[in-house]
Amino acid sequence: MEGGPSQGNLRERKPPKPEAQEDSLHIDGSQDAVPCSRAPSTANKTFGRTPDGTALEGVFVVPQTYDMVSQLLSPTQPKNFSDLVVLAVLSLHIIGCYLTAPLVRIPLYATVFLFWRTCYNVGIGYLLHLQSNHVRLVAWAKRSKIFVNPDTGENPHPFLYRLIKKEMETKIPRDYSFATAPIEYNTWLVFRRIVDLILMCDFVSYCLFAISCGGTPVDESFLRTTLRWFLGCALFAFNLWVKVDAHRVVKDYAWYWGDFFYLIDQELTFDGVFEMAPHPMYSIGYAGYYGISFMAASYKVFFISVVAHAAQFGFLTWVENPHIEKIYNPPPPPREQASESESRDAKSSGNQDGHVDDGSRLSSNSEPSAVHNLMGFQNIDLHRVTDTSVILLQVYIFSFAIFTPSTPFYQSLFVINAALWRLWYSIGVGILLNRQSNRKRWTRHYLKYGESIEEAWRQWKGMYHLSTTLCYASFVAASWKMYSLPPDWGYGLVLLRHVIGVGLIALQVWTAISIYDSLGEFGWFFGDFFFEKARKLTYSGIYRFLNNPERVIGLAGVWGAALITESSAILCLAILSHVLTLMFIQFVERPHMQKVYGHSLRNDSGLVRSLKRTLPDPLRQWQGNVDKMFAETLDSVEDFVDAARPKIAAGISTFVKDSTALFKHPTRISITRLAPDIAGYDSKDYSLEIEGTRPPSSSSPTDMTSDLGTRTKSHPGKKFQTLVFEYGAPIKVRWTAPLNHRQRDWVGVYKVTDNPSREATQVSSQGRWVATNRDQYGSIIVDRGISTSDVRVSGTNRQDGELQDYLSGEMEFSGDKLWWTTGVFEFRYHHDGKHNVMAISLPFEIRIRKFEEADAEIDSNGSFQGAVEQNMLNLVRNCFDLDPNIAPNTVDGRFGGMVEREGKFAKRVVFGVHQMFGIEFAPEIVQADASEPSPDSDLQLLSNILFPNISYTTTELAEASRWLTTSDGLATPNEETWRLDILNAHLATRTTLLGTKPSLADIDVYHRLGPEVKSWTSEQRTGEHGYHHIVRLVDFIQNSPIYRLSLKLDEKVGIDVNDVKFRPTLTSQPINTKDARIREKMDNMKKKLTTAGVNEQTTLSLRAAQKEGNANAGKDTEVSYPSEDIAKNEPTGGVDTRPTKKEKKEKQPKPQKQPAKDTPLSPCLIDLRVGHILKAVQHPNADSLYVSTIACGDQPGAENTSEYEGQVVRTVCSGLNGLVPLEEMQGRKIVAVCNLKPVTMRGIKSAAMVLAASPRLAEGEVDNHKGPVELVCPPAEAKTGERLLFDGWAGEPEGVLNPKKKVWETLQPGFTTTESLEIGIDVNVVPQLQGDDGLKKEVQKLRTAGGAVCSVKSLKGATVR
């Protein structure tokens, strides 16, 4: 067994992730984490522990075992019956090969080998997958009781028990007792015997297949035959050494996947083959297969070897690596929050010079955001110009290559194009990086234009990504032009040449992916040239074995293309590419690495160290002399080691295609029929009760527990209130069942609208179910959530009049067993592992309360920030399953590492925030905040909540963040004042700190300076050296509704806009400061202000005009200019060109508005549409009302609409509670009146009305609202939002019916049902619609555009309203 997670990153271009726990067990320091060791333990014994064992319990001595070859073939090892079975099966393989005819032997043994290979990779892989995720093998052993002593009377298989006991104790004579060993260890021993049979048959059948295909090619020379056999034997011998050395390191424990069953408590040591290559048993450990292919001189053997190798990589990817990641590299717990004093120190040290003059920061100690990466198909974003350009240019290049003839002219053109792009990619980009490393030239360019380092980094990534793509796209296009299909694939080495070429290309692709996995986006784009944060240099992934993989195997693909095309031009391009890459490493990358990391760089890679250790002592003494020769041969050795390591071939999908569903949903129940014995059970004996957490704003009853009847329909007279639970909160379910209920009963949660049948569930639970009893399904996942089972309750406590005792249990649905969306749901109790429904809970709603400012609590600063943060904290904790390892406890808490790995947590938070605040953002934002919390991301989120209609650029967010950092350094006027001078000058040409956009920085500055401004004198406010613009900002913030500060009058800063002590003249002087450095900056800033023609007088006068509400005040304002600018701009004739006062224009009388024409009364004025009820719940404040969410075909953003489950909906209150069962209101189509004026009904705004029919009252009869009531049904084929019209009354509806005109009240009495149960309007009842002829007219029916008529179920002659 082999595989595992990385521990660190070479060159650490990738931002360091939180370190895993130091006591984690790792077998291969980078890739292979396996619990094993050769370090001596106490008394030379190895101690193991079961997965649930502690320091005292579950610990046992692990006896010594031996490898399969020694057990089977060594005469010193004891033999048992299973050994004889394995030897007999192997003998049958060999005898069959000898007796089978040559023509049949090859396909026969190819089939036999593929069968055993499938048993290995698919069969064993599936068993290990079940054991890793569900502990199912151990659960099977417990359920079958095959390891229980038959003397207890509980083992139904005594013969099997005695056979296994004899087999195991014969093989392990010391330190082992079958009766006392843990069941996990005994299960592993039985499992490894099955593995022995499969692995031995796999290898023997492969060898027999190779023997069957072996031969000597025609006309092969003796020299070539000798070389072929020598190479084959060398590869096979190397394969044997790899396997033996790997077994020396991992022992039987890891060889047989022991950590899927139990763990051992020892430290781990790695050396030998594990320092040569990642996953050595699955990579270089298959060199022998290719050696046998050489000896057999058969393409059949070679291709079947490639298939076997690819299948092994699939086994590693889908079985071993996930288990190792889960066991030995768990996500770290949330990091401790820094102390408040440390946070303040870090904040204050971030910028000591205030906001201005940040252009000198040419490098950043902060890491760039990991959101919105460039690399990978999953990160392609067509809204990003880089991605669009890359795709379009590739389409252009490849289209040009395909549709042009392969003449010498075009071939030369494409080769020259590829060479030029390679020169730019290596030399041009190298020069840019060299200048960035030495002089920060790239960063300086963007800072010169006021951009940030992050913007320079983003632009660099786009340029480098585009250069890389076009370099390799042009090379591929040139290779395409130079390639021609061979006329005879069997001639010479044509086929072998193509196979090796494709392998080299795959090797380069795998190398690039491995480099990116190790370095990340940060390292791939040379992030340490831009961000110089000191980091620990570690080596992991591919860099554990090679210092510079791009030096050799990173360009294997260009040599593969040269080999396939057999073109001298492509060969020259390959040589050019390799030489330029080596130059780039030597002259650009290496000097920068030495400068940044210095002595942390290592000299020898893992592969070099392993090879040096194999040298004899005399050669080690000559190491200095042979270094040069060794370096020259190292490239070929590295190529040799990894030549057989391409990324998993496309053919591997055939091995796992049939088992994909099992791997994806291992706990899904497949139902093909109902249980045959259900007739003996009465559903009245079953019940479900639910209990959960109510949202803070819910007005549901305080008693959140409700009792359910059975799956029968609710009684018409029985009223209940729909339960409302918090999004993501755990839900407890209590069940009751008769004493003879089945042990395999289970409970699932479903949407109410998904199952029309109350007798049987017709849809899958998708893993959202819990068994009523443990150990019935062989999976720990379905048992997760069980609290109690089969608790006997006396019948005297029953409330249904029965006296029989019954069983009760309790379970909890949480995490992945919940529906992470909003809607109405129900629990269903199912019988005996089938889908027969025995009980259904009351429907309950999962709701996310929308954040409303009117209901939010205002903090001491008059802000909603505290309320926003508290709502976010509750939401995030629920989304993280209330897990203390990942969920923060405070608003400043950190997320656990699992949030970054598991995308499901981020998706939950994104959905919840969208529903609560109406803000939508990418899940990567949450994952990035989990890995490295970013103040900018928090600022972005809070800004979007407080100012939802305003968008901010990255530069604006960075500027707001800097003002938030420096605002606490603002001093009072009688202390250090230069910061106030800078702020005042900054605001001279800006309404807010960001110009015209409000921000959190404005509010922060207001709260810091407001008390100070309140104590300032008039001279300090508006005097000659006062802070006019700061006063104006304070006044603007406290009075502008955009900031939504709920301040009382006595809490505001009193500002008299008419009290202006100093009005600047043409000869006004610049602001006088106490610091020469600041004076110089202020002089430069003053020049900019005067050029813009803005002064304090203009600003304050305009502000006064706004304050007084005088519409004409702005006409008296005169724009004045400083004298220095006038002197420069005056003509030689001395004519004053300053603007003069504008002349007043006489007011023209406004034309009088013509009165609107009255629209004739018509039924078409009423907007009747087909609506679709998505959910309906009880009104929280009214017993007679339902609150329905109805889709009516509105456009996004329409007034009085919202979004629910991706649809535009209206909220409608209807007085149908007690008249129409709530179940009939779910998921059905209705007719809605959509242009009535919205009304608020008991706190909920209703934006439409549902049409229903009820019996027409007799004259003098009082409407007591007893019913019956039937909903109007639109035609079945009618689409949601379709307009409905009465016959003969076409026209457009009013936008909103004017209540004063009484359109609805006038026309509604004519709405009726006919004898044929159709809906229509009787114009004879509405006098305004009757004609002059006085004749009685027929009822005009309500139809769709297609002519279908609306109807009701049974009410004739009823009124419709």
mmCIF file of N, CA and C in Angstrom, residues 683-691 704-712 718 723 725 731-738 741 745-750 758 761 768 770-772 788 806-813 825-831 836-844:
data_model
loop_
_atom_site.group_PDB
_atom_site.id
_atom_site.type_symbol
_atom_site.label_atom_id
_atom_site.label_comp_id
_atom_site.label_asym_id
_atom_site.label_seq_id
_atom_site.Cartn_x
_atom_site.Cartn_y
_atom_site.Cartn_z
ATOM 1 N N SER A 683 -50.419 0.795 10.508
ATOM 2 C CA SER A 683 -49.714 2.072 10.516
ATOM 3 C C SER A 683 -50.099 2.943 11.707
ATOM 4 N N LYS A 684 -51.224 2.659 12.353
ATOM 5 C CA LYS A 684 -51.606 3.448 13.521
ATOM 6 C C LYS A 684 -50.669 3.215 14.703
ATOM 7 N N ASP A 685 -49.922 2.126 14.657
ATOM 8 C CA ASP A 685 -48.985 1.831 15.743
ATOM 9 C C ASP A 685 -47.669 2.567 15.581
ATOM 10 N N TYR A 686 -47.512 3.297 14.505
ATOM 11 C CA TYR A 686 -46.277 4.033 14.252
ATOM 12 C C TYR A 686 -46.543 5.537 14.371
ATOM 13 N N SER A 687 -45.556 6.270 14.788
ATOM 14 C CA SER A 687 -45.691 7.723 14.838
ATOM 15 C C SER A 687 -44.310 8.368 14.817
ATOM 16 N N LEU A 688 -44.286 9.626 14.487
ATOM 17 C CA LEU A 688 -43.051 10.415 14.457
ATOM 18 C C LEU A 688 -43.303 11.754 15.135
ATOM 19 N N GLU A 689 -42.375 12.176 15.946
ATOM 20 C CA GLU A 689 -42.391 13.507 16.537
ATOM 21 C C GLU A 689 -41.082 14.190 16.189
ATOM 22 N N ILE A 690 -41.126 15.478 15.957
ATOM 23 C CA ILE A 690 -39.916 16.207 15.583
ATOM 24 C C ILE A 690 -39.710 17.379 16.520
ATOM 25 N N GLU A 691 -38.447 17.717 16.714
ATOM 26 C CA GLU A 691 -38.080 18.810 17.599
ATOM 27 C C GLU A 691 -36.814 19.450 17.050
ATOM 28 N N MET A 704 -42.066 23.421 20.245
ATOM 29 C CA MET A 704 -41.638 23.055 18.898
ATOM 30 C C MET A 704 -41.838 21.572 18.632
ATOM 31 N N THR A 705 -42.433 20.840 19.576
ATOM 32 C CA THR A 705 -42.646 19.419 19.390
ATOM 33 C C THR A 705 -44.081 19.199 18.929
ATOM 34 N N SER A 706 -44.210 18.435 17.880
ATOM 35 C CA SER A 706 -45.554 18.150 17.394
ATOM 36 C C SER A 706 -45.709 16.674 17.166
ATOM 37 N N ASP A 707 -46.891 16.208 17.421
ATOM 38 C CA ASP A 707 -47.169 14.794 17.265
ATOM 39 C C ASP A 707 -47.804 14.569 15.917
ATOM 40 N N LEU A 708 -47.465 13.468 15.328
ATOM 41 C CA LEU A 708 -48.058 13.158 14.029
ATOM 42 C C LEU A 708 -48.946 11.954 14.145
ATOM 43 N N GLY A 709 -49.985 12.035 13.407
ATOM 44 C CA GLY A 709 -50.770 10.859 13.281
ATOM 45 C C GLY A 709 -50.038 9.874 12.428
ATOM 46 N N THR A 710 -50.636 9.333 11.493
ATOM 47 C CA THR A 710 -49.992 8.373 10.635
ATOM 48 C C THR A 710 -49.936 8.942 9.260
ATOM 49 N N ARG A 711 -49.787 8.049 8.277
ATOM 50 C CA ARG A 711 -49.683 8.540 6.927
ATOM 51 C C ARG A 711 -51.053 8.878 6.360
ATOM 52 N N THR A 712 -52.076 8.731 7.157
ATOM 53 C CA THR A 712 -53.398 9.147 6.686
ATOM 54 C C THR A 712 -53.479 10.653 6.648
ATOM 55 N N LYS A 718 -58.935 19.271 12.583
ATOM 56 C CA LYS A 718 -57.732 19.363 13.415
ATOM 57 C C LYS A 718 -56.825 20.461 12.897
ATOM 58 N N LEU A 723 -44.379 23.957 11.742
ATOM 59 C CA LEU A 723 -43.139 24.197 12.469
ATOM 60 C C LEU A 723 -42.139 24.904 11.567
ATOM 61 N N PHE A 725 -38.085 25.763 11.409
ATOM 62 C CA PHE A 725 -36.791 25.469 11.987
ATOM 63 C C PHE A 725 -35.709 26.327 11.353
ATOM 64 N N ILE A 731 -32.100 18.459 13.824
ATOM 65 C CA ILE A 731 -33.511 18.167 14.077
ATOM 66 C C ILE A 731 -33.595 16.799 14.740
ATOM 67 N N LYS A 732 -34.211 16.734 15.907
ATOM 68 C CA LYS A 732 -34.404 15.473 16.609
ATOM 69 C C LYS A 732 -35.723 14.840 16.174
ATOM 70 N N VAL A 733 -35.697 13.541 16.008
ATOM 71 C CA VAL A 733 -36.883 12.791 15.599
ATOM 72 C C VAL A 733 -37.100 11.666 16.607
ATOM 73 N N ARG A 734 -38.275 11.622 17.191
ATOM 74 C CA ARG A 734 -38.645 10.527 18.088
ATOM 75 C C ARG A 734 -39.683 9.673 17.380
ATOM 76 N N TRP A 735 -39.471 8.372 17.418
ATOM 77 C CA TRP A 735 -40.386 7.466 16.736
ATOM 78 C C TRP A 735 -40.947 6.437 17.711
ATOM 79 N N THR A 736 -42.111 5.946 17.402
ATOM 80 C CA THR A 736 -42.709 4.819 18.128
ATOM 81 C C THR A 736 -43.113 3.769 17.113
ATOM 82 N N ALA A 737 -43.041 2.511 17.525
ATOM 83 C CA ALA A 737 -43.356 1.391 16.649
ATOM 84 C C ALA A 737 -43.805 0.216 17.512
ATOM 85 N N PRO A 738 -44.527 -0.731 16.932
ATOM 86 C CA PRO A 738 -44.964 -1.899 17.718
ATOM 87 C C PRO A 738 -43.769 -2.769 18.115
ATOM 88 N N HIS A 741 -41.821 -4.621 15.290
ATOM 89 C CA HIS A 741 -41.358 -3.874 14.114
ATOM 90 C C HIS A 741 -40.028 -4.451 13.645
ATOM 91 N N ASP A 745 -35.968 -1.116 9.852
ATOM 92 C CA ASP A 745 -36.769 0.077 9.597
ATOM 93 C C ASP A 745 -35.848 1.308 9.546
ATOM 94 N N TRP A 746 -36.304 2.318 8.835
ATOM 95 C CA TRP A 746 -35.477 3.514 8.710
ATOM 96 C C TRP A 746 -36.348 4.744 8.495
ATOM 97 N N VAL A 747 -35.761 5.912 8.753
ATOM 98 C CA VAL A 747 -36.472 7.187 8.648
ATOM 99 C C VAL A 747 -35.692 8.093 7.703
ATOM 100 N N GLY A 748 -36.388 8.693 6.743
ATOM 101 C CA GLY A 748 -35.766 9.613 5.791
ATOM 102 C C GLY A 748 -36.494 10.946 5.779
ATOM 103 N N VAL A 749 -35.814 11.970 5.281
ATOM 104 C CA VAL A 749 -36.395 13.311 5.202
ATOM 105 C C VAL A 749 -36.524 13.691 3.733
ATOM 106 N N TYR A 750 -37.687 14.269 3.368
ATOM 107 C CA TYR A 750 -37.999 14.569 1.973
ATOM 108 C C TYR A 750 -38.705 15.916 1.880
ATOM 109 N N ARG A 758 -48.867 8.871 -0.352
ATOM 110 C CA ARG A 758 -48.725 8.767 1.092
ATOM 111 C C ARG A 758 -48.518 7.330 1.516
ATOM 112 N N THR A 761 -42.884 5.788 -0.648
ATOM 113 C CA THR A 761 -41.971 6.846 -1.097
ATOM 114 C C THR A 761 -41.416 6.465 -2.456
ATOM 115 N N ARG A 768 -30.005 10.936 2.899
ATOM 116 C CA ARG A 768 -30.555 11.658 4.043
ATOM 117 C C ARG A 768 -31.496 10.740 4.813
ATOM 118 N N VAL A 770 -31.643 7.706 8.359
ATOM 119 C CA VAL A 770 -31.018 7.106 9.539
ATOM 120 C C VAL A 770 -31.772 5.827 9.867
ATOM 121 N N ALA A 771 -31.028 4.772 10.171
ATOM 122 C CA ALA A 771 -31.647 3.513 10.559
ATOM 123 C C ALA A 771 -32.184 3.621 11.980
ATOM 124 N N THR A 772 -33.214 2.829 12.265
ATOM 125 C CA THR A 772 -33.766 2.841 13.626
ATOM 126 C C THR A 772 -32.912 2.015 14.573
ATOM 127 N N THR A 788 -31.152 6.618 20.681
ATOM 128 C CA THR A 788 -31.663 5.453 21.398
ATOM 129 C C THR A 788 -32.461 4.600 20.425
ATOM 130 N N TYR A 806 -45.211 -0.588 23.572
ATOM 131 C CA TYR A 806 -44.628 -0.257 22.279
ATOM 132 C C TYR A 806 -43.167 0.123 22.467
ATOM 133 N N LEU A 807 -42.439 0.221 21.347
ATOM 134 C CA LEU A 807 -41.022 0.568 21.363
ATOM 135 C C LEU A 807 -40.847 2.008 20.886
ATOM 136 N N SER A 808 -39.836 2.645 21.433
ATOM 137 C CA SER A 808 -39.568 4.036 21.077
ATOM 138 C C SER A 808 -38.077 4.215 20.836
ATOM 139 N N GLY A 809 -37.739 5.204 20.067
ATOM 140 C CA GLY A 809 -36.342 5.524 19.794
ATOM 141 C C GLY A 809 -36.186 6.989 19.440
ATOM 142 N N GLU A 810 -34.959 7.433 19.414
ATOM 143 C CA GLU A 810 -34.689 8.830 19.104
ATOM 144 C C GLU A 810 -33.469 8.917 18.205
ATOM 145 N N MET A 811 -33.490 9.827 17.239
ATOM 146 C CA MET A 811 -32.381 10.026 16.315
ATOM 147 C C MET A 811 -32.272 11.512 16.015
ATOM 148 N N GLU A 812 -31.124 11.890 15.481
ATOM 149 C CA GLU A 812 -30.896 13.305 15.149
ATOM 150 C C GLU A 812 -30.398 13.412 13.720
ATOM 151 N N PHE A 813 -31.020 14.293 12.975
ATOM 152 C CA PHE A 813 -30.606 14.587 11.604
ATOM 153 C C PHE A 813 -29.788 15.877 11.626
ATOM 154 N N PHE A 825 -40.679 20.438 4.415
ATOM 155 C CA PHE A 825 -40.184 19.066 4.404
ATOM 156 C C PHE A 825 -41.007 18.213 5.364
ATOM 157 N N GLU A 826 -40.735 16.915 5.303
ATOM 158 C CA GLU A 826 -41.394 15.973 6.207
ATOM 159 C C GLU A 826 -40.499 14.761 6.393
ATOM 160 N N PHE A 827 -40.670 14.076 7.535
ATOM 161 C CA PHE A 827 -39.979 12.818 7.791
ATOM 162 C C PHE A 827 -40.928 11.665 7.494
ATOM 163 N N ARG A 828 -40.355 10.572 6.984
ATOM 164 C CA ARG A 828 -41.143 9.382 6.675
ATOM 165 C C ARG A 828 -40.499 8.153 7.307
ATOM 166 N N TYR A 829 -41.304 7.385 8.006
ATOM 167 C CA TYR A 829 -40.857 6.144 8.627
ATOM 168 C C TYR A 829 -41.133 5.005 7.653
ATOM 169 N N HIS A 830 -40.104 4.217 7.326
ATOM 170 C CA HIS A 830 -40.226 3.165 6.314
ATOM 171 C C HIS A 830 -40.022 1.784 6.945
ATOM 172 N N HIS A 831 -40.606 0.810 6.307
ATOM 173 C CA HIS A 831 -40.660 -0.552 6.837
ATOM 174 C C HIS A 831 -39.583 -1.447 6.224
ATOM 175 N N ASN A 836 -42.047 1.251 1.915
ATOM 176 C CA ASN A 836 -43.393 1.332 2.457
ATOM 177 C C ASN A 836 -43.425 2.355 3.582
ATOM 178 N N VAL A 837 -44.368 3.287 3.512
ATOM 179 C CA VAL A 837 -44.456 4.354 4.510
ATOM 180 C C VAL A 837 -45.391 3.922 5.626
ATOM 181 N N MET A 838 -44.883 3.938 6.859
ATOM 182 C CA MET A 838 -45.682 3.585 8.021
ATOM 183 C C MET A 838 -46.129 4.818 8.801
ATOM 184 N N ALA A 839 -45.388 5.906 8.712
ATOM 185 C CA ALA A 839 -45.773 7.135 9.408
ATOM 186 C C ALA A 839 -45.120 8.320 8.720
ATOM 187 N N ILE A 840 -45.782 9.456 8.784
ATOM 188 C CA ILE A 840 -45.259 10.700 8.201
ATOM 189 C C ILE A 840 -45.400 11.796 9.239
ATOM 190 N N SER A 841 -44.359 12.569 9.417
ATOM 191 C CA SER A 841 -44.403 13.660 10.382
ATOM 192 C C SER A 841 -45.219 14.818 9.827
ATOM 193 N N LEU A 842 -45.550 15.744 10.711
ATOM 194 C CA LEU A 842 -46.149 16.985 10.245
ATOM 195 C C LEU A 842 -45.158 17.722 9.347
ATOM 196 N N PRO A 843 -45.633 18.445 8.364
ATOM 197 C CA PRO A 843 -44.691 19.234 7.549
ATOM 198 C C PRO A 843 -44.046 20.327 8.387
ATOM 199 N N PHE A 844 -42.796 20.604 8.106
ATOM 200 C CA PHE A 844 -42.087 21.675 8.795
ATOM 201 C C PHE A 844 -41.310 22.477 7.756
#
